[in-house]
mmCIF file of the N, C-alpha and C atoms, coordinates in Angstrom:
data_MODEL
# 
_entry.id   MODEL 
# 
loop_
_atom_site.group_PDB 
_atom_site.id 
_atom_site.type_symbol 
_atom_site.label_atom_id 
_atom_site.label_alt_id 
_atom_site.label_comp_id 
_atom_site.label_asym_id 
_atom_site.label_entity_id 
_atom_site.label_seq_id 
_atom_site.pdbx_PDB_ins_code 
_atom_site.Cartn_x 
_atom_site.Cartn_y 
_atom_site.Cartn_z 
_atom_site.occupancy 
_atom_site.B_iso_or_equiv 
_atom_site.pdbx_formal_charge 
_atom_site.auth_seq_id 
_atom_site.auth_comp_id 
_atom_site.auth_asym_id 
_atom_site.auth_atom_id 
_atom_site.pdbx_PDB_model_num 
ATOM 1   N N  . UNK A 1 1  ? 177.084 219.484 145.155 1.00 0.00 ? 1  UNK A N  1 
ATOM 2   C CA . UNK A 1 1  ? 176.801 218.330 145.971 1.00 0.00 ? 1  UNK A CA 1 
ATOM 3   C C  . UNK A 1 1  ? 177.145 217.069 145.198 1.00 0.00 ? 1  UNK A C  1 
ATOM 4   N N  . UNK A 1 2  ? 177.367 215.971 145.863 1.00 0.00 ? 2  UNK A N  1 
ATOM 5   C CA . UNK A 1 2  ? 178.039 214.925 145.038 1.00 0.00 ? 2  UNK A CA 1 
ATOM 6   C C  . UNK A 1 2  ? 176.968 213.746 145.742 1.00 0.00 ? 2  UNK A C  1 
ATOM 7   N N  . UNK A 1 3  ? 177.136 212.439 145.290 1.00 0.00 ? 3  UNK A N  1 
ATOM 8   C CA . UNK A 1 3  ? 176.534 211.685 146.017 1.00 0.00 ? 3  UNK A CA 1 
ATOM 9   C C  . UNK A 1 3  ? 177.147 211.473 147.776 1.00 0.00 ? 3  UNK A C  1 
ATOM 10  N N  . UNK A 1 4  ? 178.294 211.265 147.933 1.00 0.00 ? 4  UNK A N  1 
ATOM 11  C CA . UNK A 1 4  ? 178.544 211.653 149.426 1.00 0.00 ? 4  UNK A CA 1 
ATOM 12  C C  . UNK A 1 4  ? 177.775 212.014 150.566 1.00 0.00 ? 4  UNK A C  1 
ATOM 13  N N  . UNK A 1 5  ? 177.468 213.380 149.697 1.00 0.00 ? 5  UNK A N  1 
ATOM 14  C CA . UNK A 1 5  ? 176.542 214.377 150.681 1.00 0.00 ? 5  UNK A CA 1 
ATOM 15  C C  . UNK A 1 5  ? 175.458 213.902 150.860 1.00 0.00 ? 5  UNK A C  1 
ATOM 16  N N  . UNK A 1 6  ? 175.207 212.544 150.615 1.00 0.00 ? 6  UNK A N  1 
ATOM 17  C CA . UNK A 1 6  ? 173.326 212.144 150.846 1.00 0.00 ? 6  UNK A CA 1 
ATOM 18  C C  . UNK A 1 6  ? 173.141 212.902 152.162 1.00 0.00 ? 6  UNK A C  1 
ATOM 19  N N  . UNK A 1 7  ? 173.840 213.131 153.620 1.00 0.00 ? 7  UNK A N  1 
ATOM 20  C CA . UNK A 1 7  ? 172.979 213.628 154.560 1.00 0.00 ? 7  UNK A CA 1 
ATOM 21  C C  . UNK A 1 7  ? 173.381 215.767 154.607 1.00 0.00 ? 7  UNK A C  1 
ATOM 22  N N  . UNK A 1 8  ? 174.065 215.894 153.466 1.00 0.00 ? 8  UNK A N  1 
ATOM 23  C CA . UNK A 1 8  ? 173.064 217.491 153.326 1.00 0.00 ? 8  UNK A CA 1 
ATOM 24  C C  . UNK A 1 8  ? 171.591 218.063 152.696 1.00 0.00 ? 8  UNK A C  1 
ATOM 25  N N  . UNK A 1 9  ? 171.542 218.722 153.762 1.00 0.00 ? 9  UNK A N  1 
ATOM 26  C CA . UNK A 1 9  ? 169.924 219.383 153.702 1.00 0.00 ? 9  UNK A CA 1 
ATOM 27  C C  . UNK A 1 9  ? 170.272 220.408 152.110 1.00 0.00 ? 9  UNK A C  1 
ATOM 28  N N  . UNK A 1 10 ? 168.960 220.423 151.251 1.00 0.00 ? 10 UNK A N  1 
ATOM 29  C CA . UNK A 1 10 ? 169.181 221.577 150.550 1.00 0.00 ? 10 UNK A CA 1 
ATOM 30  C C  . UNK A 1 10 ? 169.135 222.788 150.794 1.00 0.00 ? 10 UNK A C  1 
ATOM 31  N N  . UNK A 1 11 ? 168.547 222.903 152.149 1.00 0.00 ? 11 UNK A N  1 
ATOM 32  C CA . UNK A 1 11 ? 168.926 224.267 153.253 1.00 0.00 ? 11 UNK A CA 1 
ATOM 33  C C  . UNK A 1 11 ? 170.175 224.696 153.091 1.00 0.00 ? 11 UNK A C  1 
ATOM 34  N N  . UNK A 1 12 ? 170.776 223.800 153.597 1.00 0.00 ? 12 UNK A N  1 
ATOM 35  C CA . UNK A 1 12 ? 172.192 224.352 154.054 1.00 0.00 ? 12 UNK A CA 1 
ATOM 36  C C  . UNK A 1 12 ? 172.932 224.605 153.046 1.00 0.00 ? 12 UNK A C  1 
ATOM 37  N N  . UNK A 1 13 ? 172.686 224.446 151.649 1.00 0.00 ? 13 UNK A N  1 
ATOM 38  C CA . UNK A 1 13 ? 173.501 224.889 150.516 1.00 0.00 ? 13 UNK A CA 1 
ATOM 39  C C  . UNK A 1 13 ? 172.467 225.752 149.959 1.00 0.00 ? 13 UNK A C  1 
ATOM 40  N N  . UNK A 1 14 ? 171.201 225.972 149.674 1.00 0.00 ? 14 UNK A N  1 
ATOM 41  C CA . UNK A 1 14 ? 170.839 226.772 148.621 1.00 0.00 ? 14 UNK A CA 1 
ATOM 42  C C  . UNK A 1 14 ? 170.077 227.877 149.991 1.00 0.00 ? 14 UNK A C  1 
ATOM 43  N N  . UNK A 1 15 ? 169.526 229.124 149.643 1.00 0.00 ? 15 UNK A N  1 
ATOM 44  C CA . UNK A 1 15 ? 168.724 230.169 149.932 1.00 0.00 ? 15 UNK A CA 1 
ATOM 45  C C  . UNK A 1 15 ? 167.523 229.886 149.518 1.00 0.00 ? 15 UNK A C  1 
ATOM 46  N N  . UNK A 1 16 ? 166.161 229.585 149.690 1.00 0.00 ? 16 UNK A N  1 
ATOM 47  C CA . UNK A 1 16 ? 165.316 229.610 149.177 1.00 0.00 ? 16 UNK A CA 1 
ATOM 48  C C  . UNK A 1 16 ? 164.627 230.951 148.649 1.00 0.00 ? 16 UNK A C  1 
ATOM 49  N N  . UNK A 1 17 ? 164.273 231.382 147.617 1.00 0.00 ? 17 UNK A N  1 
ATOM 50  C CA . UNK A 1 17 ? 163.980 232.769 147.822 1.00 0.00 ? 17 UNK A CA 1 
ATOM 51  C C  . UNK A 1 17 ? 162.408 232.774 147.067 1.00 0.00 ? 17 UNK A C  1 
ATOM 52  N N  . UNK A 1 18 ? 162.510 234.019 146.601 1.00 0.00 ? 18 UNK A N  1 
ATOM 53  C CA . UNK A 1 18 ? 160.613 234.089 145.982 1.00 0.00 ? 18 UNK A CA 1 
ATOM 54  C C  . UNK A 1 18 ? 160.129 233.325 144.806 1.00 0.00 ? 18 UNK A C  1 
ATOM 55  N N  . UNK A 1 19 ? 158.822 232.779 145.143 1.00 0.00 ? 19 UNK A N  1 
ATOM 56  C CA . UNK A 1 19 ? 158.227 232.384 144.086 1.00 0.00 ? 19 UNK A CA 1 
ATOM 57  C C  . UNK A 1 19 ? 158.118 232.456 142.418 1.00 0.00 ? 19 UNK A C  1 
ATOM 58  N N  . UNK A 1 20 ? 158.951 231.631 141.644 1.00 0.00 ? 20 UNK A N  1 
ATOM 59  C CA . UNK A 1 20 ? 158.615 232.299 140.401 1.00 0.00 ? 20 UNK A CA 1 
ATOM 60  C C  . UNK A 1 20 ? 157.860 231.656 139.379 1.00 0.00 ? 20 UNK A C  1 
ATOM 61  N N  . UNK A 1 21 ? 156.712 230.446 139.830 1.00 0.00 ? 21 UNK A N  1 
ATOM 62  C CA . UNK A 1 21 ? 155.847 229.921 138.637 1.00 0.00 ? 21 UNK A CA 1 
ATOM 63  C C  . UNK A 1 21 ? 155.112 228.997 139.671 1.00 0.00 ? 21 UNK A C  1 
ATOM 64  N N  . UNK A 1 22 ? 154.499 228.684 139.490 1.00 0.00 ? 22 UNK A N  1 
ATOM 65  C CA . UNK A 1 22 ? 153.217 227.613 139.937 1.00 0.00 ? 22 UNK A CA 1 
ATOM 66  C C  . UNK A 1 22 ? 152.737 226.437 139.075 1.00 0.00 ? 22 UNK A C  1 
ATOM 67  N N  . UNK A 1 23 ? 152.141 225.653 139.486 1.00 0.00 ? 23 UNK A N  1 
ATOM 68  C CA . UNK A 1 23 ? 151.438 224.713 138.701 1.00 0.00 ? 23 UNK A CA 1 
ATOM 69  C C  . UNK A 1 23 ? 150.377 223.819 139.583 1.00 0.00 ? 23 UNK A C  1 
ATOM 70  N N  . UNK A 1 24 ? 150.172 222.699 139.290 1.00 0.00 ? 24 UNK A N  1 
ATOM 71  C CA . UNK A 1 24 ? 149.123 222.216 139.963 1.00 0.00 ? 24 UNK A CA 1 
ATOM 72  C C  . UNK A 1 24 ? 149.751 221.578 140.849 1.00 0.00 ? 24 UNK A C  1 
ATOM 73  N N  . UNK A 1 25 ? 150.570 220.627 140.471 1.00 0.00 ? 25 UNK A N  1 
ATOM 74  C CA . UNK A 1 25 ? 151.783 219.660 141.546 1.00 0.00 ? 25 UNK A CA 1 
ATOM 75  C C  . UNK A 1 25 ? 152.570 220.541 142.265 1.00 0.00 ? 25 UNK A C  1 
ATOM 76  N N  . UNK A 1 26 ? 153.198 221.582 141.683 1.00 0.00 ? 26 UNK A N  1 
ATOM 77  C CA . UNK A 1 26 ? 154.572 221.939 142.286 1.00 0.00 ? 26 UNK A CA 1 
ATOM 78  C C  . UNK A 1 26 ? 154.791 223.705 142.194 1.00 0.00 ? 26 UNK A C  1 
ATOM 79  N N  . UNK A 1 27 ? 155.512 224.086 142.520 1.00 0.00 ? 27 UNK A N  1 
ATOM 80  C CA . UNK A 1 27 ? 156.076 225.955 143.024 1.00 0.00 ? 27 UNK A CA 1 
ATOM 81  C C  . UNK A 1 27 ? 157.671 225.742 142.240 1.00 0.00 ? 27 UNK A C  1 
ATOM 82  N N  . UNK A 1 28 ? 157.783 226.372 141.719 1.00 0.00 ? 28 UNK A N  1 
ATOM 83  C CA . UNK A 1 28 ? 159.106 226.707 141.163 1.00 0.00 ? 28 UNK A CA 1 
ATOM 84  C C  . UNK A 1 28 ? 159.793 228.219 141.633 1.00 0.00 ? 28 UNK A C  1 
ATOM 85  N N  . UNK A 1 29 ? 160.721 227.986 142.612 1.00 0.00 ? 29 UNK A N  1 
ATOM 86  C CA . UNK A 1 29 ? 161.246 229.072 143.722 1.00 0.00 ? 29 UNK A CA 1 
ATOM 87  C C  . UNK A 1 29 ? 162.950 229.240 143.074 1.00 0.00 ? 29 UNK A C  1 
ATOM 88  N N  . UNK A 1 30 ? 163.382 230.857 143.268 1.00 0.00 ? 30 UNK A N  1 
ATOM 89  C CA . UNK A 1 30 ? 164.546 231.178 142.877 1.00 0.00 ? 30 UNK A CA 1 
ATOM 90  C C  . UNK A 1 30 ? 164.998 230.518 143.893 1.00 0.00 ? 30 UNK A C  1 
ATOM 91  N N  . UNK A 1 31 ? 166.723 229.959 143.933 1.00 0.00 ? 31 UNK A N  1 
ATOM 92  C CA . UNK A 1 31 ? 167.247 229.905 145.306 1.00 0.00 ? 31 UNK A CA 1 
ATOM 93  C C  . UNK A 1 31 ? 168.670 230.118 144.604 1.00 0.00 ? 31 UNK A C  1 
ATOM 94  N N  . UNK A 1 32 ? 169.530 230.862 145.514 1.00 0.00 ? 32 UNK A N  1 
ATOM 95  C CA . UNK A 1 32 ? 171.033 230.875 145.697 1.00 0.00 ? 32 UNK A CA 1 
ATOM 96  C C  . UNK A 1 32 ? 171.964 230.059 146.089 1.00 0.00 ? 32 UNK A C  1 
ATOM 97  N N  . UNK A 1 33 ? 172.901 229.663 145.359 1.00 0.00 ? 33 UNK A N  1 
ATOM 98  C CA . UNK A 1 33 ? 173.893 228.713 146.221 1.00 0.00 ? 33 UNK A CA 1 
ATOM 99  C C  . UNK A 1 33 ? 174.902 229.399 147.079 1.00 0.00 ? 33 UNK A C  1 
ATOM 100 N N  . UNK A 1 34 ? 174.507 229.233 148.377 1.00 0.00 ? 34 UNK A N  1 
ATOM 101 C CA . UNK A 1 34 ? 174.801 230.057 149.598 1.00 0.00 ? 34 UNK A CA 1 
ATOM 102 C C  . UNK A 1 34 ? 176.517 230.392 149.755 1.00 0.00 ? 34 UNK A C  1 
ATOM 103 N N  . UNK A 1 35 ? 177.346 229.501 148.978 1.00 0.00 ? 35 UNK A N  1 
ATOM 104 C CA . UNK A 1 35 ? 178.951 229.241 149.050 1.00 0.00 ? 35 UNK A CA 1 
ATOM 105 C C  . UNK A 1 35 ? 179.308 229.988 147.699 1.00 0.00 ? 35 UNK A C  1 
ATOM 106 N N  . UNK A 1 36 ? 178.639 230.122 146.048 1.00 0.00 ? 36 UNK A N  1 
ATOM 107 C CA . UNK A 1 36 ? 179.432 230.574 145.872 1.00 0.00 ? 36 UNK A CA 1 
ATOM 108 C C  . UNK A 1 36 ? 178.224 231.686 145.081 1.00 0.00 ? 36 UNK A C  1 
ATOM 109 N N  . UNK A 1 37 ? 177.052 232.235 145.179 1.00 0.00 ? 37 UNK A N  1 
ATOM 110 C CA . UNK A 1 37 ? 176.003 233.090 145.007 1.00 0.00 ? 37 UNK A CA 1 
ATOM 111 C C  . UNK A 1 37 ? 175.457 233.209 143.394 1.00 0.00 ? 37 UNK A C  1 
ATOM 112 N N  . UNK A 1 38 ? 175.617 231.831 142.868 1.00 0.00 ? 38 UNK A N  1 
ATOM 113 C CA . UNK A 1 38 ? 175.115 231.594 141.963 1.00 0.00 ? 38 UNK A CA 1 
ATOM 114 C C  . UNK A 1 38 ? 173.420 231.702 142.111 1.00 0.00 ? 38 UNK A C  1 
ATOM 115 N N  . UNK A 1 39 ? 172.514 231.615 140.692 1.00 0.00 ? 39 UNK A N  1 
ATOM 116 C CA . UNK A 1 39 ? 171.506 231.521 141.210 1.00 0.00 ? 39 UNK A CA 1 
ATOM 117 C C  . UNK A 1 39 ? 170.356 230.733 140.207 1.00 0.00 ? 39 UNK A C  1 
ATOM 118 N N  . UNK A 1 40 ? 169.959 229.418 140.781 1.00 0.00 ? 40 UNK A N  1 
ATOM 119 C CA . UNK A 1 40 ? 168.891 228.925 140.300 1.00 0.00 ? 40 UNK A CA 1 
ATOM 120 C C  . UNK A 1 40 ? 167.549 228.692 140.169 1.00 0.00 ? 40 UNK A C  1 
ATOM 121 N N  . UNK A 1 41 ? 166.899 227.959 139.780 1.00 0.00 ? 41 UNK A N  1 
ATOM 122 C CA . UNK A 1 41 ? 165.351 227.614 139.837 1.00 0.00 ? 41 UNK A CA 1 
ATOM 123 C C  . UNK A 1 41 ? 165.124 226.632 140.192 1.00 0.00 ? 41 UNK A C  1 
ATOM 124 N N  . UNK A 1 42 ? 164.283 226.357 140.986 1.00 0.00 ? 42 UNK A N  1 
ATOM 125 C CA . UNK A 1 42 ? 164.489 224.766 141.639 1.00 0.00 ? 42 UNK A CA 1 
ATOM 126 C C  . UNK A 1 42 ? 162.804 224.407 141.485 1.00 0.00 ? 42 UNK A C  1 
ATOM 127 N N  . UNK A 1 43 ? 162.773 223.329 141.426 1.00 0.00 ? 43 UNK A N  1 
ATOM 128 C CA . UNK A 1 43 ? 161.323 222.748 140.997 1.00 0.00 ? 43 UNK A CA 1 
ATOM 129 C C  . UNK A 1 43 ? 160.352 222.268 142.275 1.00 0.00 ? 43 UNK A C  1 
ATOM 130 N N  . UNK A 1 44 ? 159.432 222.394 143.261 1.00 0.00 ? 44 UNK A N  1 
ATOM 131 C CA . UNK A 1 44 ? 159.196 221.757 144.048 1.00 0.00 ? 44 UNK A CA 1 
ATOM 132 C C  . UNK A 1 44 ? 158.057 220.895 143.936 1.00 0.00 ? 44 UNK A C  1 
ATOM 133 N N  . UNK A 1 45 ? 158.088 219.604 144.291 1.00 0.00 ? 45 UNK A N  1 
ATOM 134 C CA . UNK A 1 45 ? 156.798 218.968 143.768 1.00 0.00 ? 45 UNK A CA 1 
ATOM 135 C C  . UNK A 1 45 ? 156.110 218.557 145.042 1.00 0.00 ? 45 UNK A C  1 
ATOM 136 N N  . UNK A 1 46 ? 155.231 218.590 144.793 1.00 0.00 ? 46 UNK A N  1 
ATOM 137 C CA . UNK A 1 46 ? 153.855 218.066 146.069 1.00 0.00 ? 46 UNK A CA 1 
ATOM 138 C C  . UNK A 1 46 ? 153.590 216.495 145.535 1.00 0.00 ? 46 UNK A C  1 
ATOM 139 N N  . UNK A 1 47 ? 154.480 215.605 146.128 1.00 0.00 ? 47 UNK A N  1 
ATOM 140 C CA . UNK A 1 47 ? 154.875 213.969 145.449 1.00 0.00 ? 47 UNK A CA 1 
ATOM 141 C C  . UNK A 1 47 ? 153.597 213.379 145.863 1.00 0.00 ? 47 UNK A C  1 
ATOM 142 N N  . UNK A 1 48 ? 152.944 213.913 146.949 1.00 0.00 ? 48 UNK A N  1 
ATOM 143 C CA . UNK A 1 48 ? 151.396 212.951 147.834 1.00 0.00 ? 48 UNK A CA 1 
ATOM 144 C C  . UNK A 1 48 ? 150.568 213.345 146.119 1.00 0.00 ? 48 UNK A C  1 
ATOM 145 N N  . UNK A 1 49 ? 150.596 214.649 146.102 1.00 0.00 ? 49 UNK A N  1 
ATOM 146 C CA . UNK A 1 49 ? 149.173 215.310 144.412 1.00 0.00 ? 49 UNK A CA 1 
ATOM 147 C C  . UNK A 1 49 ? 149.981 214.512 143.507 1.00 0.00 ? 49 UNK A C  1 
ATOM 148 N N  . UNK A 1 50 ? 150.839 214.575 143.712 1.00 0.00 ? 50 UNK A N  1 
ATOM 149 C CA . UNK A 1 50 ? 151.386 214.129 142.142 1.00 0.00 ? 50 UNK A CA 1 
ATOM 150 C C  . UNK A 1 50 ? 151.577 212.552 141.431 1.00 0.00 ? 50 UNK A C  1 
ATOM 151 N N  . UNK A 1 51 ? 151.716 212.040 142.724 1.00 0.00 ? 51 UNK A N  1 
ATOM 152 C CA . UNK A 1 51 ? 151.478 209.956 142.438 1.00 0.00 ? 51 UNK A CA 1 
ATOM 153 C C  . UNK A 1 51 ? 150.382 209.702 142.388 1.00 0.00 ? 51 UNK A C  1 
ATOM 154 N N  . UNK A 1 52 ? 149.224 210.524 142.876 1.00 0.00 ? 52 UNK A N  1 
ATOM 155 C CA . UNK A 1 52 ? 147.984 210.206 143.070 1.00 0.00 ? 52 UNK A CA 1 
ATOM 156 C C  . UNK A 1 52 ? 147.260 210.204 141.952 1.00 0.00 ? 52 UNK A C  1 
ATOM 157 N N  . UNK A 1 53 ? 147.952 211.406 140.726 1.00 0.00 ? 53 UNK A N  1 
ATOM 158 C CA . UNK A 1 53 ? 146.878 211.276 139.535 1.00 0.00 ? 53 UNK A CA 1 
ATOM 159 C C  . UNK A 1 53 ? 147.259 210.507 138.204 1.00 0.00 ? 53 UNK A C  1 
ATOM 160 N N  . UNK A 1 54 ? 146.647 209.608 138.260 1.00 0.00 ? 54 UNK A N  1 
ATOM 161 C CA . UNK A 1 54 ? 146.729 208.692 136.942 1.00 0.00 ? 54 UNK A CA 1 
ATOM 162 C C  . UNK A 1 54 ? 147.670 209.480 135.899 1.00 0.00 ? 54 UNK A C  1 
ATOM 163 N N  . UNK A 1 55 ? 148.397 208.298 135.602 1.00 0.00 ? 55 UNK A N  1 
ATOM 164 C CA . UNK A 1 55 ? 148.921 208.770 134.255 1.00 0.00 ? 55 UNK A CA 1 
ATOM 165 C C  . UNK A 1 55 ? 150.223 209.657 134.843 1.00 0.00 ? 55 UNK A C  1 
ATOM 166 N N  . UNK A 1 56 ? 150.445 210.186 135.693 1.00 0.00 ? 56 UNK A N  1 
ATOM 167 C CA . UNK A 1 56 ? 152.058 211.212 136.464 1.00 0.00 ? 56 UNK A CA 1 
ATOM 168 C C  . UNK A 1 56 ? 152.538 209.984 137.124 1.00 0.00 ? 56 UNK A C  1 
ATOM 169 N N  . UNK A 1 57 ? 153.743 209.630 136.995 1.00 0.00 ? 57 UNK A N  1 
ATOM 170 C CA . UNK A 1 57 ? 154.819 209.595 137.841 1.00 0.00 ? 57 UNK A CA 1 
ATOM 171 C C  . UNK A 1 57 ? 156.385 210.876 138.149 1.00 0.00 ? 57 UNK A C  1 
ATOM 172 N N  . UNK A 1 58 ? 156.568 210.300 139.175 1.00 0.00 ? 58 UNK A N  1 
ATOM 173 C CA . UNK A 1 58 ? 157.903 210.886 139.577 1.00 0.00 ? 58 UNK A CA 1 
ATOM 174 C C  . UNK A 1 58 ? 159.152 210.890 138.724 1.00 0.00 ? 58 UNK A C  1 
ATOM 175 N N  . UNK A 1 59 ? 158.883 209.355 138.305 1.00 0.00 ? 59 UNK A N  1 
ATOM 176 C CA . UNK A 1 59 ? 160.395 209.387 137.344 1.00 0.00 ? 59 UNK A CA 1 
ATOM 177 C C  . UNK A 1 59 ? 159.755 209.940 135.718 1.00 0.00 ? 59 UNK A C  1 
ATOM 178 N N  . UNK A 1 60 ? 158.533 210.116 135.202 1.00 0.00 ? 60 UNK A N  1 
ATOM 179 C CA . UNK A 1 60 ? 158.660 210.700 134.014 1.00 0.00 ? 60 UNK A CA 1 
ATOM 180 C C  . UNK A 1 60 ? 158.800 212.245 134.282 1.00 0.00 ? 60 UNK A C  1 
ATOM 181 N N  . UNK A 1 61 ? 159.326 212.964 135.130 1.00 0.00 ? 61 UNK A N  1 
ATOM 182 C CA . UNK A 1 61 ? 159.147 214.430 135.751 1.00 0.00 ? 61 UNK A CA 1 
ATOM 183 C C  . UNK A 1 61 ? 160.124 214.491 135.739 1.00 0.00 ? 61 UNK A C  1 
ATOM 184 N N  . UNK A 1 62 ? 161.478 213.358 136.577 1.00 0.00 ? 62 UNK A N  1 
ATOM 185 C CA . UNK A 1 62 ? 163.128 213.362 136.268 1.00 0.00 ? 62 UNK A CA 1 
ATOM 186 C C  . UNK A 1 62 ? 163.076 213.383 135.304 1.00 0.00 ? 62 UNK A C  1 
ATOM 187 N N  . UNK A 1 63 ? 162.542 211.859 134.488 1.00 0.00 ? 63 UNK A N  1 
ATOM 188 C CA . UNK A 1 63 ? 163.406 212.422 133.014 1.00 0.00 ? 63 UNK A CA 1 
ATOM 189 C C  . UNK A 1 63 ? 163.153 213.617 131.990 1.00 0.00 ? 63 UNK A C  1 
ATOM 190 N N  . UNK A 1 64 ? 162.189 214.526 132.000 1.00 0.00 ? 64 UNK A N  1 
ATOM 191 C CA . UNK A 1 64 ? 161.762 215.304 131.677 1.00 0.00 ? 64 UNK A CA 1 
ATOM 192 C C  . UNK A 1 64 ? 163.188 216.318 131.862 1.00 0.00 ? 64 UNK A C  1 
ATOM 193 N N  . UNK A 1 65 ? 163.144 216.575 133.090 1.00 0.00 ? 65 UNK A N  1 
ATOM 194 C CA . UNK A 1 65 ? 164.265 217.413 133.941 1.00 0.00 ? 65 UNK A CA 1 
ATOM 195 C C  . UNK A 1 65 ? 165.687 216.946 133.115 1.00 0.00 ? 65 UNK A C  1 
ATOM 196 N N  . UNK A 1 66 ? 165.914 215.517 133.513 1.00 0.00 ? 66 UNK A N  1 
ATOM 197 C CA . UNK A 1 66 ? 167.172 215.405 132.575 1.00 0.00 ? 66 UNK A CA 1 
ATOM 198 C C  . UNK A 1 66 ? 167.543 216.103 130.952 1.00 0.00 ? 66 UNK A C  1 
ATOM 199 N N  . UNK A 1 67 ? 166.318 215.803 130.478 1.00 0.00 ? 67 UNK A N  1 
ATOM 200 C CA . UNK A 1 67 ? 166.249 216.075 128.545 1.00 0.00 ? 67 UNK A CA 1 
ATOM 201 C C  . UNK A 1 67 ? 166.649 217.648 128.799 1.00 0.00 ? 67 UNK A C  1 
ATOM 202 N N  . UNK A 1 68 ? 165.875 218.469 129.598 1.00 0.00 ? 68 UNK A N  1 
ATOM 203 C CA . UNK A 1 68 ? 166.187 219.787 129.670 1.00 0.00 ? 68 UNK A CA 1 
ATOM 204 C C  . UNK A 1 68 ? 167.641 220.263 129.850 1.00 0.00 ? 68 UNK A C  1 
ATOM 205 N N  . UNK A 1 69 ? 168.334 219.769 130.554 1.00 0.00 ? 69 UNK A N  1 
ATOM 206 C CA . UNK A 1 69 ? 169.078 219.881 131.164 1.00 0.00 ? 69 UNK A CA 1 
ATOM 207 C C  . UNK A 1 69 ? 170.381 219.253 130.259 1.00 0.00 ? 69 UNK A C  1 
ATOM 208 N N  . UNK A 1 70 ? 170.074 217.988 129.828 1.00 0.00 ? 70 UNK A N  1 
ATOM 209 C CA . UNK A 1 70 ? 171.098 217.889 128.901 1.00 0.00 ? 70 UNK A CA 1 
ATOM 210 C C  . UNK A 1 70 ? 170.920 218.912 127.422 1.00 0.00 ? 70 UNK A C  1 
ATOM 211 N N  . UNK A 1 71 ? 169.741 219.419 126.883 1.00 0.00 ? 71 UNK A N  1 
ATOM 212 C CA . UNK A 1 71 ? 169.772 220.167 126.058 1.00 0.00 ? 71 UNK A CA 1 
ATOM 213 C C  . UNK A 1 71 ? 170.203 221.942 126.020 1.00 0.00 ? 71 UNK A C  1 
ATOM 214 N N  . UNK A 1 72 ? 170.466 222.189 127.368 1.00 0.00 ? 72 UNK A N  1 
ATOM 215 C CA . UNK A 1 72 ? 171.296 223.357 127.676 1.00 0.00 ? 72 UNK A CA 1 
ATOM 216 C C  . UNK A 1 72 ? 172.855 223.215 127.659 1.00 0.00 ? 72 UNK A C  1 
ATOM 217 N N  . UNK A 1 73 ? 173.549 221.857 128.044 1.00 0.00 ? 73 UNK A N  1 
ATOM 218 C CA . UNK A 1 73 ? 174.775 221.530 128.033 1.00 0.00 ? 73 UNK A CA 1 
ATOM 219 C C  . UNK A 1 73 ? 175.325 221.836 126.598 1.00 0.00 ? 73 UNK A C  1 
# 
C-alpha cells in the first residue's frame, strides 16, 4: 500500500486470521496479504482504552513500532 491508497480498507488487502497475543489496549492477529500470501502480525489497538490512560499516547506506540521495525531492516 502506498500513500495513494488512503481509501483502501485493510480488508481488502490483508486476511485477518487467529489471535496471537493480547494485552490490555490491543489483540495482535496473524493476517495474510491476500495478493501475494505473505504473512504478518498486525497490532490492533483499542485507541478509546488507550488515550484514556495517563501517561499512553498513540504516537509513542508508532514510534515504538518504527524502532522495531527499523531494527529488523
Amino acid at each position: 500500500m502506498t500513500m495513494a491508497d488512503d481509501d483502501v480498507l485493510f480488508e481488502d488487502v490483508y486476511e485477518l486470521c487467529e489471535v496471537i497475543g493480547k494485552g490490555p489496549f490491543s489483540v495482535v492477529r496473524r493476517c495474510i496479504n491476500r495478493d501475494t500470501g505473505q504473512q504478518f502480525a498486525v497490532k490492533i489497538v483499542d485507541v478509546a482504552s488507550f488515550t484514556s490512560s495517563p501517561g499512553l499516547s498513540t504516537e509513542g506506540e508508532e514510534h515504538k513500532c518504527r524502532e522495531r521495525e527499523s531494527q529488523r531492516a
